[in-house]
Short mmCIF file of C-alpha atoms in Angstrom, two decimals:
data_model
loop_
_atom_site.label_atom_id
_atom_site.label_comp_id
_atom_site.label_asym_id
_atom_site.label_seq_id
_atom_site.Cartn_x
_atom_site.Cartn_y
_atom_site.Cartn_z
CA LYS A 1 0.00 0.00 0.00
CA ALA A 2 0.99 3.60 -0.52
CA ASN A 3 2.94 5.55 2.05
CA PHE A 4 1.51 9.08 2.04
CA ALA A 5 4.55 11.32 2.27
CA SER A 6 2.91 14.72 2.74
CA ASN A 7 4.73 15.31 6.02
CA MET A 8 8.06 13.94 4.82
CA VAL A 9 10.95 15.94 3.43
CA ILE A 10 11.69 14.73 -0.08
CA ASP A 11 15.33 14.54 -1.21
CA TYR A 12 15.07 14.64 -5.00
CA SER A 13 18.78 14.01 -5.43
CA LYS A 14 18.15 10.41 -4.28
CA ILE A 15 15.06 9.83 -6.40
CA LYS A 16 15.49 8.31 -9.85
CA LYS A 17 11.90 7.43 -10.75
CA ILE A 18 8.82 9.64 -10.33
CA LEU A 19 5.18 9.29 -11.39
CA ILE A 20 3.09 12.46 -11.67
CA ILE A 21 -0.70 12.14 -11.78
CA ARG A 22 -3.00 14.80 -13.20
CA LEU A 23 -5.95 13.10 -14.85
CA SER A 24 -7.75 16.19 -16.16
CA SER A 25 -8.42 18.74 -17.58
CA ILE A 26 -6.60 20.68 -20.31
CA GLY A 27 -5.58 23.73 -18.27
CA ASP A 28 -4.64 21.84 -15.13
CA ILE A 29 -2.52 19.34 -17.08
CA LEU A 30 -0.61 22.14 -18.81
CA LEU A 31 -0.14 23.85 -15.44
CA ALA A 32 1.79 20.74 -14.35
CA THR A 33 4.40 21.18 -17.10
CA PRO A 34 6.57 23.74 -15.23
CA LEU A 35 7.02 21.22 -12.39
CA ILE A 36 7.92 18.44 -14.84
CA ARG A 37 10.50 20.61 -16.60
CA SER A 38 11.96 22.05 -13.41
CA ILE A 39 12.60 18.61 -11.91
CA LYS A 40 14.10 17.32 -15.15
CA LYS A 41 16.26 20.40 -15.58
CA LYS A 42 17.83 20.04 -12.14
CA TYR A 43 17.97 16.22 -12.17
CA PRO A 44 18.25 15.17 -15.84
CA ALA A 45 18.86 11.52 -14.97
CA THR A 46 15.53 11.22 -13.14
CA GLN A 47 12.81 9.30 -14.97
CA ILE A 48 9.52 11.20 -14.89
CA ASP A 49 6.35 9.42 -16.02
CA PHE A 50 2.87 10.92 -16.29
CA LEU A 51 -0.65 9.56 -15.85
CA LEU A 52 -3.68 11.35 -17.29
CA ARG A 53 -7.04 10.58 -18.83
CA LYS A 54 -6.94 9.05 -22.29
CA GLU A 55 -8.66 11.95 -24.05
CA PHE A 56 -5.97 14.40 -22.94
CA THR A 57 -2.84 12.42 -23.85
CA GLU A 58 -2.04 14.65 -26.84
CA LEU A 59 -1.17 17.44 -24.39
CA VAL A 60 1.97 15.61 -23.23
CA THR A 61 2.70 13.12 -26.03
CA ASN A 62 5.62 15.16 -27.37
CA ASN A 63 6.91 16.42 -24.03
CA PRO A 64 10.66 15.62 -24.07
CA HIS A 65 10.90 15.63 -20.27
CA LEU A 66 8.62 12.60 -19.88
CA SER A 67 9.73 8.98 -20.27
CA LYS A 68 6.40 7.15 -20.15
CA ILE A 69 2.81 8.31 -20.49
CA TYR A 70 -0.03 6.26 -19.00
CA SER A 71 -3.66 6.82 -19.99
CA TYR A 72 -6.59 6.32 -17.66
CA ASN A 73 -10.15 5.62 -18.74
CA ARG A 74 -13.32 4.38 -17.11
CA ASP A 75 -12.94 0.73 -18.12
CA LYS A 76 -12.42 -1.24 -14.90
CA SER A 77 -10.52 -4.12 -16.47
CA GLU A 78 -8.12 -1.76 -18.27
CA ASN A 79 -7.58 0.26 -15.12
CA GLN A 80 -6.74 -2.87 -13.17
CA LEU A 81 -4.05 -3.63 -15.74
CA LEU A 82 -2.87 -0.03 -15.40
CA VAL A 83 -2.53 -0.36 -11.62
CA GLU A 84 -0.59 -3.60 -12.04
CA SER A 85 1.76 -1.90 -14.51
CA LEU A 86 2.37 0.97 -12.11
CA GLN A 87 3.08 -1.42 -9.25
CA LYS A 88 5.79 -3.12 -11.32
CA GLU A 89 7.53 0.23 -11.90
CA ASN A 90 8.35 0.61 -8.17
CA TYR A 91 8.27 4.40 -8.24
CA GLN A 92 10.30 6.08 -5.53
CA LEU A 93 7.79 8.94 -5.46
CA VAL A 94 4.26 9.52 -6.75
CA ILE A 95 3.04 13.13 -6.97
CA ASP A 96 -0.76 13.16 -7.08
CA LEU A 97 -1.79 16.57 -8.41
CA GLN A 98 -5.38 15.41 -8.94
CA ASN A 99 -6.16 14.15 -5.45
CA ASN A 100 -9.67 12.91 -6.11
CA PHE A 101 -11.42 9.58 -5.66
CA ARG A 102 -9.94 8.04 -8.82
CA SER A 103 -6.36 9.15 -8.29
CA ARG A 104 -6.41 8.16 -4.61
CA LYS A 105 -7.62 4.70 -5.59
CA ILE A 106 -4.60 4.38 -7.89
CA THR A 107 -2.08 5.71 -5.38
CA ARG A 108 -3.36 3.46 -2.61
CA GLU A 109 -2.30 0.47 -4.67
CA SER A 110 0.96 1.93 -5.98
CA GLY A 111 3.10 0.84 -3.05
CA SER A 112 5.09 4.09 -3.39
CA PRO A 113 5.48 7.22 -1.24
CA VAL A 114 2.78 9.70 -2.32
CA LEU A 115 2.62 13.48 -2.18
CA LYS A 116 -0.99 14.66 -2.51
CA PHE A 117 -1.97 18.10 -3.82
CA LYS A 118 -3.79 20.10 -1.16
CA LYS A 119 -6.91 21.47 -2.79
CA GLN A 120 -8.95 24.47 -1.68
CA ASN A 121 -12.35 23.03 -2.54
CA PHE A 122 -14.28 24.85 0.18
CA LYS A 123 -12.92 28.24 -0.88
CA LYS A 124 -13.72 27.42 -4.52
CA PHE A 125 -17.26 26.43 -3.47
CA LEU A 126 -17.77 29.76 -1.71
CA LEU A 127 -16.50 31.70 -4.72
CA VAL A 128 -18.57 29.85 -7.34
CA HIS A 129 -21.83 29.62 -5.43
CA PHE A 130 -21.79 32.64 -3.12
CA LYS A 131 -19.25 35.02 -4.75
CA ILE A 132 -17.22 35.04 -1.54
CA ASN A 133 -13.62 35.30 -2.73
CA LEU A 134 -11.10 33.94 -0.25
CA LEU A 135 -8.66 33.14 -3.06
CA LYS A 136 -7.60 36.71 -3.91
CA HIS A 137 -4.11 36.21 -2.55
CA ALA A 138 -3.72 32.54 -3.45
CA ASN A 139 -0.61 31.53 -5.38
CA LYS A 140 -0.88 30.37 -8.98
CA ILE A 141 -1.83 26.73 -9.44
CA SER A 142 1.56 25.88 -10.96
CA GLU A 143 3.25 27.38 -7.88
CA ARG A 144 0.96 25.44 -5.55
CA TYR A 145 1.74 22.23 -7.45
CA ALA A 146 5.44 22.88 -6.90
CA ALA A 147 5.00 23.78 -3.22
CA ASN A 148 3.12 20.54 -2.57
CA ALA A 149 5.82 18.64 -4.43
CA GLN A 150 8.48 20.41 -2.32
CA PHE A 151 10.23 21.74 -5.41
CA LYS A 152 11.20 25.19 -6.67
CA LEU A 153 10.06 26.15 -10.18
CA ASP A 154 12.14 27.83 -12.84
CA ASN A 155 10.70 30.93 -14.53
CA ASP A 156 9.98 29.52 -18.00
CA GLY A 157 6.19 29.09 -17.72
CA LEU A 158 3.92 26.45 -19.25
CA GLU A 159 4.87 24.17 -22.14
CA PHE A 160 3.03 22.47 -24.98
CA PHE A 161 4.99 20.54 -27.62
CA THR A 162 3.47 19.79 -31.00
CA THR A 163 4.63 18.29 -34.28
CA HIS A 164 2.42 20.67 -36.28
CA GLN A 165 4.25 23.05 -38.57
CA PRO A 166 3.81 26.83 -38.11
CA ASP A 167 1.24 28.66 -40.21
CA LEU A 168 3.28 30.16 -43.06
CA SER A 169 0.55 32.70 -43.76
CA LEU A 170 1.44 34.54 -40.55
CA LYS A 171 3.77 37.41 -41.33
CA GLU A 172 6.94 38.09 -39.40
CA ASN A 173 7.35 41.21 -37.26
CA TYR A 174 3.63 41.36 -36.52
CA SER A 175 2.06 41.18 -33.07
CA TYR A 176 -0.33 38.22 -32.79
CA ILE A 177 -2.48 37.39 -29.80
CA GLY A 178 -4.55 34.21 -29.55
CA LEU A 179 -7.83 34.23 -27.64
CA CYS A 180 -9.02 30.88 -26.28
CA HIS A 181 -12.62 31.72 -25.59
CA GLY A 182 -14.04 28.39 -24.51
CA SER A 183 -14.49 26.45 -21.30
CA ARG A 184 -16.28 23.30 -20.30
CA HIS A 185 -17.81 24.87 -17.20
CA PHE A 186 -20.16 27.84 -17.45
CA THR A 187 -18.69 29.48 -14.36
CA LYS A 188 -15.29 29.68 -16.06
CA ARG A 189 -16.54 31.33 -19.26
CA TRP A 190 -15.82 34.99 -19.87
CA LEU A 191 -18.73 37.05 -21.19
CA VAL A 192 -18.92 37.63 -24.95
CA GLU A 193 -19.04 41.41 -24.57
CA TYR A 194 -15.75 41.29 -22.64
CA PHE A 195 -14.05 39.53 -25.55
CA ILE A 196 -15.44 42.12 -27.96
CA GLU A 197 -14.14 44.96 -25.80
CA LEU A 198 -10.73 43.29 -25.43
CA GLY A 199 -10.51 42.60 -29.17
CA LYS A 200 -11.15 46.25 -29.99
CA LYS A 201 -8.51 47.41 -27.51
CA LEU A 202 -5.94 44.97 -28.88
CA GLU A 203 -6.67 45.99 -32.46
CA SER A 204 -6.36 49.69 -31.62
CA SER A 205 -2.96 49.00 -30.00
CA GLY A 206 -1.58 47.49 -33.20
CA CYS A 207 -2.28 43.76 -32.82
#
């Protein structure tokens, strides 16, 4: 069974094999990439593997800092095989950035020391349902991931690696800004009129 290591001091110089778990979703998985890179940069010989839901695997498929990528889905028989595969790896440390029912079920059977991400679910509940914001001074998620993992981040931000070629129709020496205006959850969606206002301001500034 897993040994939950939240109160232990982790010496990364002695760890050669790490599993990081962040099952979903797009933004939260990408927010884990600074931690992956920072560990690999300081300890290049360390093997870092990643577990996420099957539909999001493209986000990390080309990440050069990862050795193995495991996909999770809702098929019980497949997930049992997944757990057995993870047990055979004998990870020296599992970093559970998801910390929900599914990830805890996996980590319980891993047999490895586990660091669990400390969520702020109650504060999020108050903000979403009652507009009481106790998260004004909270650190960025990527910084909180690192703090829970007992590791210091570099300053290079998020990463996404793709094999797609750049759009040759984009001209050099122009300022381009991409707006990602979608979200799965209604409470995370910006209002349309805000995007219109922002677009006009960006255009007037030369973008």
